[in-house]
Amino acid sequence: MSSSFQLDDSRISLRWAKPEDIPLIHSLIKGLADYEQRPHDMIAKPENLHDCLFGESPLAETILAFNQSQPAGFALFQTLYSTFLGKRYIYLEDIFILPEFRGNGIGKHLFTSLARVCLSRGYAGMEWSVLDWNDPAISFYKAIGATKASGHLHYALTGNALRRLSK
């Protein structure tokens, strides 16, 4: 696997994250939490990220984006399995472009690279969720050809509700 991605834009570069990128990834996730108006939910520590991304059994992968060598964003994804399709697919957990770099094609380059990862690995495709108020992201997803998954609602069970259920 190559450490970087071939792009048609000399200003932008993408590469796979390395263990030494943990502080950068952590700061980008914090930026995402702030953007989503959820800074109080950001409790992950750099050591958590290291174990999940670069530990003995990595759970996720990260592509970093740079604009003229300045950190500009990231995509963090995991591989899941579709019983209906009988194939793996990418679940894009997070994608975030720093505000000052939005509108420069970085998001499109990240999605293009993720599509290439899917195809090269024989995956069925990719899925992600988006906050219902994030109109710029929704417009972008429609522009690249993504469609809203029909019939599914996203649920979560965490914190006190998770503890109550476990008893």
CSV table of N, CA and C in Angstrom, one decimal:
chain,number,residue,atom,x,y,z
A,1,MET,N,0.9,-1.2,0.0
A,1,MET,CA,0.0,0.0,0.0
A,1,MET,C,0.9,1.2,0.0
A,2,SER,N,0.7,2.1,-0.9
A,2,SER,CA,1.4,3.3,-1.0
A,2,SER,C,1.1,4.2,0.2
A,3,SER,N,2.1,5.0,0.6
A,3,SER,CA,1.8,5.9,1.7
A,3,SER,C,1.1,7.2,1.4
A,4,SER,N,1.1,7.5,0.1
A,4,SER,CA,0.3,8.7,-0.4
A,4,SER,C,-0.6,8.4,-1.6
A,5,PHE,N,-1.4,9.4,-1.9
A,5,PHE,CA,-2.4,9.2,-3.0
A,5,PHE,C,-2.0,10.1,-4.1
A,6,GLN,N,-2.2,9.6,-5.4
A,6,GLN,CA,-2.0,10.4,-6.6
A,6,GLN,C,-3.1,11.3,-6.8
A,7,LEU,N,-2.8,12.6,-6.9
A,7,LEU,CA,-3.9,13.6,-7.1
A,7,LEU,C,-3.5,14.5,-8.3
A,8,ASP,N,-4.5,15.1,-8.9
A,8,ASP,CA,-4.3,16.0,-10.0
A,8,ASP,C,-4.2,17.5,-9.6
A,9,ASP,N,-3.9,17.7,-8.3
A,9,ASP,CA,-3.9,19.1,-7.8
A,9,ASP,C,-2.6,19.2,-6.9
A,10,SER,N,-1.6,20.0,-7.4
A,10,SER,CA,-0.3,20.1,-6.7
A,10,SER,C,-0.4,20.8,-5.4
A,11,ARG,N,-1.5,21.5,-5.1
A,11,ARG,CA,-1.6,22.2,-3.8
A,11,ARG,C,-2.0,21.3,-2.7
A,12,ILE,N,-2.7,20.2,-3.1
A,12,ILE,CA,-3.3,19.3,-2.1
A,12,ILE,C,-2.6,18.0,-2.1
A,13,SER,N,-2.3,17.4,-0.9
A,13,SER,CA,-1.7,16.1,-0.8
A,13,SER,C,-2.5,15.3,0.2
A,14,LEU,N,-2.6,14.0,0.0
A,14,LEU,CA,-3.2,13.1,0.9
A,14,LEU,C,-2.2,12.0,1.2
A,15,ARG,N,-2.2,11.5,2.5
A,15,ARG,CA,-1.4,10.3,2.8
A,15,ARG,C,-2.0,9.6,4.0
A,16,TRP,N,-1.7,8.3,4.1
A,16,TRP,CA,-2.1,7.5,5.2
A,16,TRP,C,-1.4,8.0,6.5
A,17,ALA,N,-2.2,8.1,7.5
A,17,ALA,CA,-1.7,8.5,8.8
A,17,ALA,C,-0.6,7.5,9.4
A,18,LYS,N,0.3,8.1,10.1
A,18,LYS,CA,1.3,7.3,10.8
A,18,LYS,C,1.2,7.5,12.3
A,19,PRO,N,1.8,6.6,13.1
A,19,PRO,CA,1.7,6.8,14.6
A,19,PRO,C,2.1,8.2,15.1
A,20,GLU,N,3.1,8.8,14.4
A,20,GLU,CA,3.5,10.1,14.9
A,20,GLU,C,2.5,11.2,14.5
A,21,ASP,N,1.4,10.9,13.8
A,21,ASP,CA,0.4,11.8,13.5
A,21,ASP,C,-0.7,11.9,14.5
A,22,ILE,N,-0.6,11.1,15.6
A,22,ILE,CA,-1.7,11.0,16.6
A,22,ILE,C,-2.1,12.4,17.1
A,23,PRO,N,-1.1,13.3,17.5
A,23,PRO,CA,-1.5,14.6,18.0
A,23,PRO,C,-2.3,15.4,16.9
A,24,LEU,N,-1.9,15.3,15.7
A,24,LEU,CA,-2.7,16.0,14.6
A,24,LEU,C,-4.1,15.4,14.5
A,25,ILE,N,-4.2,14.1,14.5
A,25,ILE,CA,-5.5,13.5,14.3
A,25,ILE,C,-6.4,13.9,15.5
A,26,HIS,N,-5.8,13.9,16.7
A,26,HIS,CA,-6.6,14.3,17.9
A,26,HIS,C,-7.1,15.7,17.8
A,27,SER,N,-6.2,16.6,17.3
A,27,SER,CA,-6.7,18.0,17.2
A,27,SER,C,-7.7,18.2,16.1
A,28,LEU,N,-7.7,17.4,15.0
A,28,LEU,CA,-8.7,17.5,14.0
A,28,LEU,C,-10.0,16.9,14.5
A,29,ILE,N,-10.0,15.9,15.3
A,29,ILE,CA,-11.2,15.3,15.9
A,29,ILE,C,-11.8,16.4,16.9
A,30,LYS,N,-11.0,17.1,17.6
A,30,LYS,CA,-11.4,18.1,18.5
A,30,LYS,C,-12.1,19.2,17.6
A,31,GLY,N,-11.5,19.6,16.5
A,31,GLY,CA,-12.1,20.6,15.6
A,31,GLY,C,-13.5,20.1,15.1
A,32,LEU,N,-13.6,18.8,14.8
A,32,LEU,CA,-14.9,18.3,14.4
A,32,LEU,C,-15.9,18.4,15.5
A,33,ALA,N,-15.5,18.0,16.7
A,33,ALA,CA,-16.4,18.1,17.9
A,33,ALA,C,-16.9,19.5,18.1
A,34,ASP,N,-16.0,20.5,17.9
A,34,ASP,CA,-16.4,21.9,18.1
A,34,ASP,C,-17.4,22.3,17.0
A,35,TYR,N,-17.1,21.9,15.7
A,35,TYR,CA,-18.0,22.2,14.6
A,35,TYR,C,-19.3,21.6,14.8
A,36,GLU,N,-19.4,20.4,15.3
A,36,GLU,CA,-20.7,19.7,15.5
A,36,GLU,C,-21.4,20.2,16.8
A,37,GLN,N,-20.8,21.2,17.5
A,37,GLN,CA,-21.3,21.7,18.7
A,37,GLN,C,-21.4,20.7,19.8
A,38,ARG,N,-20.4,19.8,19.9
A,38,ARG,CA,-20.4,18.8,20.8
A,38,ARG,C,-19.0,18.6,21.5
A,39,PRO,N,-18.4,19.8,21.9
A,39,PRO,CA,-17.1,19.7,22.5
A,39,PRO,C,-17.1,18.9,23.8
A,40,HIS,N,-18.2,18.9,24.5
A,40,HIS,CA,-18.3,18.1,25.8
A,40,HIS,C,-18.3,16.6,25.5
A,41,ASP,N,-18.6,16.1,24.3
A,41,ASP,CA,-18.5,14.7,24.0
A,41,ASP,C,-17.1,14.2,23.6
A,42,MET,N,-16.2,15.1,23.4
A,42,MET,CA,-14.9,14.8,23.0
A,42,MET,C,-14.0,14.4,24.2
A,43,ILE,N,-14.0,13.1,24.5
A,43,ILE,CA,-13.3,12.6,25.7
A,43,ILE,C,-12.1,11.7,25.3
A,44,ALA,N,-12.0,11.4,24.0
A,44,ALA,CA,-10.9,10.5,23.5
A,44,ALA,C,-9.6,11.2,23.8
A,45,LYS,N,-8.6,10.4,24.3
A,45,LYS,CA,-7.3,10.8,24.5
A,45,LYS,C,-6.4,10.3,23.4
A,46,PRO,N,-5.2,10.9,23.2
A,46,PRO,CA,-4.3,10.4,22.1
A,46,PRO,C,-4.0,8.9,22.3
A,47,GLU,N,-3.8,8.5,23.5
A,47,GLU,CA,-3.4,7.1,23.7
A,47,GLU,C,-4.6,6.1,23.2
A,48,ASN,N,-5.8,6.6,23.3
A,48,ASN,CA,-6.9,5.8,22.8
A,48,ASN,C,-6.8,5.7,21.3
A,49,LEU,N,-6.5,6.8,20.7
A,49,LEU,CA,-6.4,6.8,19.2
A,49,LEU,C,-5.2,5.9,18.8
A,50,HIS,N,-4.1,6.0,19.5
A,50,HIS,CA,-3.0,5.1,19.1
A,50,HIS,C,-3.4,3.7,19.1
A,51,ASP,N,-4.0,3.2,20.1
A,51,ASP,CA,-4.4,1.8,20.2
A,51,ASP,C,-5.4,1.4,19.1
A,52,CYS,N,-6.3,2.3,18.8
A,52,CYS,CA,-7.4,1.9,17.8
A,52,CYS,C,-6.8,2.0,16.4
A,53,LEU,N,-5.9,2.9,16.1
A,53,LEU,CA,-5.4,3.1,14.8
A,53,LEU,C,-4.1,2.4,14.5
A,54,PHE,N,-3.3,2.2,15.5
A,54,PHE,CA,-2.0,1.6,15.2
A,54,PHE,C,-1.6,0.5,16.2
A,55,GLY,N,-2.5,0.1,17.0
A,55,GLY,CA,-2.2,-1.0,18.0
A,55,GLY,C,-2.1,-2.4,17.3
A,56,GLU,N,-2.1,-3.4,18.1
A,56,GLU,CA,-2.0,-4.7,17.7
A,56,GLU,C,-3.0,-5.2,16.6
A,57,SER,N,-4.3,-4.8,16.8
A,57,SER,CA,-5.4,-5.0,15.9
A,57,SER,C,-6.1,-3.7,15.6
A,58,PRO,N,-5.6,-3.0,14.6
A,58,PRO,CA,-6.2,-1.7,14.3
A,58,PRO,C,-7.7,-1.8,14.0
A,59,LEU,N,-8.5,-0.9,14.5
A,59,LEU,CA,-9.9,-0.9,14.2
A,59,LEU,C,-10.3,0.1,13.2
A,60,ALA,N,-9.5,1.0,12.8
A,60,ALA,CA,-9.8,2.0,11.8
A,60,ALA,C,-8.6,2.5,11.1
A,61,GLU,N,-8.8,3.2,10.0
A,61,GLU,CA,-7.7,3.8,9.2
A,61,GLU,C,-8.0,5.3,9.0
A,62,THR,N,-6.9,6.0,8.8
A,62,THR,CA,-7.0,7.5,8.6
A,62,THR,C,-6.2,7.9,7.4
A,63,ILE,N,-6.9,8.8,6.7
A,63,ILE,CA,-6.2,9.5,5.6
A,63,ILE,C,-6.1,11.0,6.0
A,64,LEU,N,-4.9,11.5,5.9
A,64,LEU,CA,-4.8,13.0,6.2
A,64,LEU,C,-4.7,13.8,5.0
A,65,ALA,N,-5.2,15.0,5.0
A,65,ALA,CA,-5.2,15.9,3.9
A,65,ALA,C,-4.4,17.1,4.3
A,66,PHE,N,-3.6,17.6,3.3
A,66,PHE,CA,-2.8,18.8,3.5
A,66,PHE,C,-3.0,19.7,2.3
A,67,ASN,N,-2.9,21.0,2.6
A,67,ASN,CA,-3.0,22.1,1.6
A,67,ASN,C,-1.7,22.8,1.7
A,68,GLN,N,-0.9,22.7,0.6
A,68,GLN,CA,0.5,23.3,0.6
A,68,GLN,C,1.2,22.9,1.9
A,69,SER,N,1.2,21.7,2.2
A,69,SER,CA,1.9,21.1,3.4
A,69,SER,C,1.3,21.5,4.7
A,70,GLN,N,0.2,22.3,4.8
A,70,GLN,CA,-0.4,22.6,6.0
A,70,GLN,C,-1.5,21.6,6.3
A,71,PRO,N,-1.6,21.0,7.5
A,71,PRO,CA,-2.7,20.1,7.8
A,71,PRO,C,-4.1,20.8,7.5
A,72,ALA,N,-4.9,20.1,6.8
A,72,ALA,CA,-6.2,20.7,6.3
A,72,ALA,C,-7.4,19.8,6.7
A,73,GLY,N,-7.3,18.5,6.9
A,73,GLY,CA,-8.4,17.7,7.2
A,73,GLY,C,-8.1,16.2,7.3
A,74,PHE,N,-9.1,15.4,7.5
A,74,PHE,CA,-8.9,14.0,7.6
A,74,PHE,C,-10.1,13.2,7.3
A,75,ALA,N,-10.0,11.9,7.0
A,75,ALA,CA,-11.1,11.0,6.9
A,75,ALA,C,-10.7,9.8,7.7
A,76,LEU,N,-11.5,9.3,8.7
A,76,LEU,CA,-11.3,8.2,9.5
A,76,LEU,C,-12.4,7.2,9.3
A,77,PHE,N,-12.0,6.0,8.9
A,77,PHE,CA,-13.0,5.0,8.5
A,77,PHE,C,-12.6,3.6,9.1
A,78,GLN,N,-13.7,2.8,9.1
A,78,GLN,CA,-13.5,1.4,9.5
A,78,GLN,C,-14.1,0.5,8.4
A,79,THR,N,-13.8,-0.8,8.5
A,79,THR,CA,-14.4,-1.7,7.5
A,79,THR,C,-15.5,-2.5,8.3
A,80,LEU,N,-16.6,-2.6,7.7
A,80,LEU,CA,-17.8,-3.3,8.2
A,80,LEU,C,-18.2,-4.4,7.2
A,81,TYR,N,-19.1,-5.3,7.5
A,81,TYR,CA,-19.5,-6.3,6.6
A,81,TYR,C,-21.0,-6.2,6.4
A,82,SER,N,-21.5,-6.3,5.2
A,82,SER,CA,-22.9,-6.3,4.9
A,82,SER,C,-23.3,-7.8,4.7
A,83,THR,N,-24.2,-8.2,5.5
A,83,THR,CA,-24.8,-9.6,5.3
A,83,THR,C,-25.6,-9.7,4.1
A,84,PHE,N,-26.3,-8.6,3.7
A,84,PHE,CA,-27.1,-8.6,2.5
A,84,PHE,C,-26.3,-8.7,1.2
A,85,LEU,N,-25.2,-8.0,1.2
A,85,LEU,CA,-24.3,-7.9,0.0
A,85,LEU,C,-23.2,-9.0,0.1
A,86,GLY,N,-22.9,-9.6,1.2
A,86,GLY,CA,-21.9,-10.6,1.4
A,86,GLY,C,-20.5,-10.0,1.1
A,87,LYS,N,-20.3,-8.7,1.4
A,87,LYS,CA,-19.1,-8.0,1.1
A,87,LYS,C,-18.8,-7.0,2.2
A,88,ARG,N,-17.6,-6.7,2.3
A,88,ARG,CA,-17.2,-5.6,3.2
A,88,ARG,C,-17.5,-4.2,2.6
A,89,TYR,N,-17.5,-3.2,3.4
A,89,TYR,CA,-17.7,-1.9,2.9
A,89,TYR,C,-17.0,-0.9,3.9
A,90,ILE,N,-16.8,0.3,3.5
A,90,ILE,CA,-16.2,1.3,4.4
A,90,ILE,C,-17.3,2.0,5.1
A,91,TYR,N,-17.2,2.2,6.4
A,91,TYR,CA,-18.1,3.1,7.2
A,91,TYR,C,-17.2,4.3,7.5
A,92,LEU,N,-17.5,5.4,7.0
A,92,LEU,CA,-16.8,6.6,7.2
A,92,LEU,C,-17.2,7.2,8.5
A,93,GLU,N,-16.4,7.0,9.5
A,93,GLU,CA,-16.8,7.5,10.9
A,93,GLU,C,-16.7,9.0,10.9
A,94,ASP,N,-15.6,9.6,10.4
A,94,ASP,CA,-15.5,11.0,10.5
A,94,ASP,C,-14.8,11.5,9.2
A,95,ILE,N,-15.2,12.6,8.7
A,95,ILE,CA,-14.5,13.4,7.7
A,95,ILE,C,-14.6,14.9,8.1
A,96,PHE,N,-13.5,15.6,8.1
A,96,PHE,CA,-13.5,17.0,8.5
A,96,PHE,C,-12.5,17.7,7.8
A,97,ILE,N,-12.9,18.9,7.3
A,97,ILE,CA,-11.9,19.8,6.7
A,97,ILE,C,-11.9,21.1,7.5
A,98,LEU,N,-10.8,21.6,7.9
A,98,LEU,CA,-10.7,22.8,8.7
A,98,LEU,C,-11.4,23.9,7.9
A,99,PRO,N,-12.1,24.8,8.6
A,99,PRO,CA,-12.9,25.8,7.9
A,99,PRO,C,-12.1,26.7,6.9
A,100,GLU,N,-10.9,27.0,7.2
A,100,GLU,CA,-10.1,27.8,6.3
A,100,GLU,C,-9.7,27.1,5.0
A,101,PHE,N,-9.9,25.8,4.9
A,101,PHE,CA,-9.5,25.1,3.7
A,101,PHE,C,-10.7,24.5,2.9
A,102,ARG,N,-11.9,24.8,3.4
A,102,ARG,CA,-13.1,24.3,2.7
A,102,ARG,C,-13.3,25.0,1.4
A,103,GLY,N,-13.9,24.3,0.4
A,103,GLY,CA,-14.1,24.9,-0.9
A,103,GLY,C,-12.9,24.8,-1.8
A,104,ASN,N,-11.8,24.1,-1.4
A,104,ASN,CA,-10.6,24.0,-2.2
A,104,ASN,C,-10.5,22.6,-2.9
A,105,GLY,N,-11.6,21.7,-2.7
A,105,GLY,CA,-11.5,20.4,-3.4
A,105,GLY,C,-11.0,19.3,-2.5
A,106,ILE,N,-10.6,19.6,-1.2
A,106,ILE,CA,-10.0,18.6,-0.4
A,106,ILE,C,-11.0,17.5,0.0
A,107,GLY,N,-12.3,17.9,0.3
A,107,GLY,CA,-13.3,16.9,0.5
A,107,GLY,C,-13.5,15.9,-0.6
A,108,LYS,N,-13.5,16.5,-1.8
A,108,LYS,CA,-13.7,15.6,-3.0
A,108,LYS,C,-12.5,14.7,-3.2
A,109,HIS,N,-11.3,15.2,-3.0
A,109,HIS,CA,-10.1,14.4,-3.1
A,109,HIS,C,-10.2,13.2,-2.0
A,110,LEU,N,-10.6,13.5,-0.8
A,110,LEU,CA,-10.7,12.5,0.2
A,110,LEU,C,-11.7,11.4,-0.2
A,111,PHE,N,-12.9,11.9,-0.7
A,111,PHE,CA,-13.9,10.9,-1.1
A,111,PHE,C,-13.4,10.1,-2.3
A,112,THR,N,-12.7,10.7,-3.3
A,112,THR,CA,-12.2,10.0,-4.4
A,112,THR,C,-11.2,9.0,-4.0
A,113,SER,N,-10.4,9.3,-3.0
A,113,SER,CA,-9.4,8.3,-2.5
A,113,SER,C,-10.1,7.2,-1.8
A,114,LEU,N,-11.1,7.5,-1.0
A,114,LEU,CA,-11.9,6.4,-0.3
A,114,LEU,C,-12.6,5.5,-1.4
A,115,ALA,N,-13.1,6.1,-2.4
A,115,ALA,CA,-13.7,5.3,-3.5
A,115,ALA,C,-12.7,4.3,-4.1
A,116,ARG,N,-11.5,4.9,-4.3
A,116,ARG,CA,-10.4,4.0,-4.9
A,116,ARG,C,-10.0,2.9,-3.9
A,117,VAL,N,-10.0,3.2,-2.6
A,117,VAL,CA,-9.7,2.2,-1.6
A,117,VAL,C,-10.8,1.1,-1.7
A,118,CYS,N,-12.0,1.5,-1.8
A,118,CYS,CA,-13.1,0.5,-1.9
A,118,CYS,C,-12.9,-0.4,-3.1
A,119,LEU,N,-12.7,0.2,-4.2
A,119,LEU,CA,-12.6,-0.6,-5.4
A,119,LEU,C,-11.3,-1.5,-5.4
A,120,SER,N,-10.2,-1.0,-4.9
A,120,SER,CA,-9.0,-1.8,-4.9
A,120,SER,C,-9.1,-3.0,-4.0
A,121,ARG,N,-9.9,-2.8,-2.9
A,121,ARG,CA,-10.1,-3.9,-1.9
A,121,ARG,C,-11.3,-4.8,-2.2
A,122,GLY,N,-12.0,-4.5,-3.3
A,122,GLY,CA,-13.2,-5.3,-3.6
A,122,GLY,C,-14.4,-5.1,-2.7
A,123,TYR,N,-14.5,-3.9,-2.1
A,123,TYR,CA,-15.6,-3.6,-1.2
A,123,TYR,C,-16.8,-3.2,-2.0
A,124,ALA,N,-18.0,-3.3,-1.3
A,124,ALA,CA,-19.2,-3.0,-1.9
A,124,ALA,C,-19.4,-1.5,-2.1
A,125,GLY,N,-18.9,-0.7,-1.2
A,125,GLY,CA,-19.1,0.8,-1.3
A,125,GLY,C,-18.7,1.4,0.1
A,126,MET,N,-19.4,2.5,0.3
A,126,MET,CA,-19.2,3.2,1.6
A,126,MET,C,-20.4,3.9,2.1
A,127,GLU,N,-20.5,4.0,3.4
A,127,GLU,CA,-21.6,4.7,4.1
A,127,GLU,C,-21.1,5.6,5.2
A,128,TRP,N,-22.0,6.5,5.5
A,128,TRP,CA,-21.6,7.5,6.6
A,128,TRP,C,-22.9,8.1,7.1
A,129,SER,N,-22.9,8.8,8.1
A,129,SER,CA,-24.0,9.6,8.6
A,129,SER,C,-23.6,11.1,8.6
A,130,VAL,N,-24.7,11.9,8.6
A,130,VAL,CA,-24.4,13.4,8.6
A,130,VAL,C,-25.5,14.0,9.5
A,131,LEU,N,-25.1,15.0,10.2
A,131,LEU,CA,-26.1,15.7,11.0
A,131,LEU,C,-27.1,16.4,10.1
A,132,ASP,N,-28.4,16.3,10.5
A,132,ASP,CA,-29.5,16.8,9.7
A,132,ASP,C,-29.4,18.3,9.4
A,133,TRP,N,-28.7,19.1,10.3
A,133,TRP,CA,-28.6,20.5,10.1
A,133,TRP,C,-27.4,20.9,9.2
A,134,ASN,N,-26.5,20.0,8.8
A,134,ASN,CA,-25.3,20.3,8.1
A,134,ASN,C,-25.5,20.4,6.6
A,135,ASP,N,-26.3,21.4,6.2
A,135,ASP,CA,-26.6,21.6,4.8
A,135,ASP,C,-25.4,21.7,3.8
A,136,PRO,N,-24.3,22.3,4.2
A,136,PRO,CA,-23.2,22.3,3.2
A,136,PRO,C,-22.7,20.9,3.0
A,137,ALA,N,-22.6,20.1,4.0
A,137,ALA,CA,-22.2,18.7,3.8
A,137,ALA,C,-23.2,17.9,2.9
A,138,ILE,N,-24.4,18.1,3.3
A,138,ILE,CA,-25.5,17.3,2.5
A,138,ILE,C,-25.5,17.7,1.1
A,139,SER,N,-25.3,19.0,0.8
A,139,SER,CA,-25.2,19.4,-0.6
A,139,SER,C,-24.0,18.8,-1.3
A,140,PHE,N,-22.9,18.8,-0.6
A,140,PHE,CA,-21.7,18.2,-1.2
A,140,PHE,C,-21.9,16.7,-1.5
A,141,TYR,N,-22.5,16.0,-0.5
A,141,TYR,CA,-22.7,14.6,-0.7
A,141,TYR,C,-23.6,14.3,-1.9
A,142,LYS,N,-24.6,15.1,-2.1
A,142,LYS,CA,-25.5,15.0,-3.3
A,142,LYS,C,-24.7,15.3,-4.6
A,143,ALA,N,-23.8,16.3,-4.5
A,143,ALA,CA,-23.1,16.7,-5.7
A,143,ALA,C,-22.1,15.6,-6.2
A,144,ILE,N,-21.6,14.8,-5.2
A,144,ILE,CA,-20.7,13.7,-5.6
A,144,ILE,C,-21.4,12.4,-6.0
A,145,GLY,N,-22.8,12.4,-5.9
A,145,GLY,CA,-23.5,11.3,-6.3
A,145,GLY,C,-24.0,10.4,-5.2
A,146,ALA,N,-23.8,10.8,-4.0
A,146,ALA,CA,-24.3,10.0,-2.8
A,146,ALA,C,-25.8,10.1,-2.7
A,147,THR,N,-26.4,9.1,-2.2
A,147,THR,CA,-27.9,9.1,-2.0
A,147,THR,C,-28.1,8.8,-0.5
A,148,LYS,N,-29.2,9.3,-0.1
A,148,LYS,CA,-29.6,9.1,1.3
A,148,LYS,C,-30.1,7.6,1.4
A,149,ALA,N,-29.6,6.9,2.4
A,149,ALA,CA,-30.0,5.5,2.7
A,149,ALA,C,-31.5,5.6,3.1
A,150,SER,N,-32.3,4.9,2.5
A,150,SER,CA,-33.7,4.9,2.8
A,150,SER,C,-34.1,3.9,3.8
A,151,GLY,N,-35.1,4.3,4.7
A,151,GLY,CA,-35.7,3.3,5.6
A,151,GLY,C,-34.9,3.1,6.9
A,152,HIS,N,-33.8,3.7,7.0
A,152,HIS,CA,-33.0,3.5,8.2
A,152,HIS,C,-32.9,4.8,9.1
A,153,LEU,N,-32.9,4.6,10.4
A,153,LEU,CA,-32.7,5.7,11.3
A,153,LEU,C,-31.5,5.3,12.1
A,154,HIS,N,-30.7,6.2,12.5
A,154,HIS,CA,-29.4,6.0,13.2
A,154,HIS,C,-29.8,6.1,14.7
A,155,TYR,N,-29.5,5.0,15.5
A,155,TYR,CA,-29.7,5.0,16.9
A,155,TYR,C,-28.4,4.8,17.7
A,156,ALA,N,-28.3,5.2,18.9
A,156,ALA,CA,-27.2,5.0,19.7
A,156,ALA,C,-27.6,4.6,21.2
A,157,LEU,N,-26.8,3.8,21.8
A,157,LEU,CA,-27.0,3.4,23.2
A,157,LEU,C,-25.7,3.6,23.9
A,158,THR,N,-25.6,4.6,24.8
A,158,THR,CA,-24.3,4.9,25.5
A,158,THR,C,-24.6,5.4,26.9
A,159,GLY,N,-23.6,5.6,27.6
A,159,GLY,CA,-23.7,6.3,29.0
A,159,GLY,C,-24.6,5.5,29.9
A,160,ASN,N,-25.5,6.3,30.6
A,160,ASN,CA,-26.4,5.8,31.6
A,160,ASN,C,-27.4,4.8,31.0
A,161,ALA,N,-27.9,5.0,29.8
A,161,ALA,CA,-28.8,4.1,29.2
A,161,ALA,C,-28.1,2.8,29.0
A,162,LEU,N,-26.9,2.8,28.6
A,162,LEU,CA,-26.2,1.5,28.4
A,162,LEU,C,-26.0,0.8,29.7
A,163,ARG,N,-25.6,1.5,30.7
A,163,ARG,CA,-25.4,0.9,32.0
A,163,ARG,C,-26.7,0.3,32.6
A,164,ARG,N,-27.8,1.1,32.4
A,164,ARG,CA,-29.1,0.6,32.9
A,164,ARG,C,-29.5,-0.7,32.2
A,165,LEU,N,-29.3,-0.7,30.9
A,165,LEU,CA,-29.7,-1.9,30.1
A,165,LEU,C,-28.9,-3.1,30.6
A,166,SER,N,-27.6,-2.9,30.9
A,166,SER,CA,-26.7,-4.0,31.2
A,166,SER,C,-27.1,-4.7,32.6
A,167,LYS,N,-27.9,-4.0,33.4
A,167,LYS,CA,-28.3,-4.6,34.7
A,167,LYS,C,-29.4,-5.5,34.7
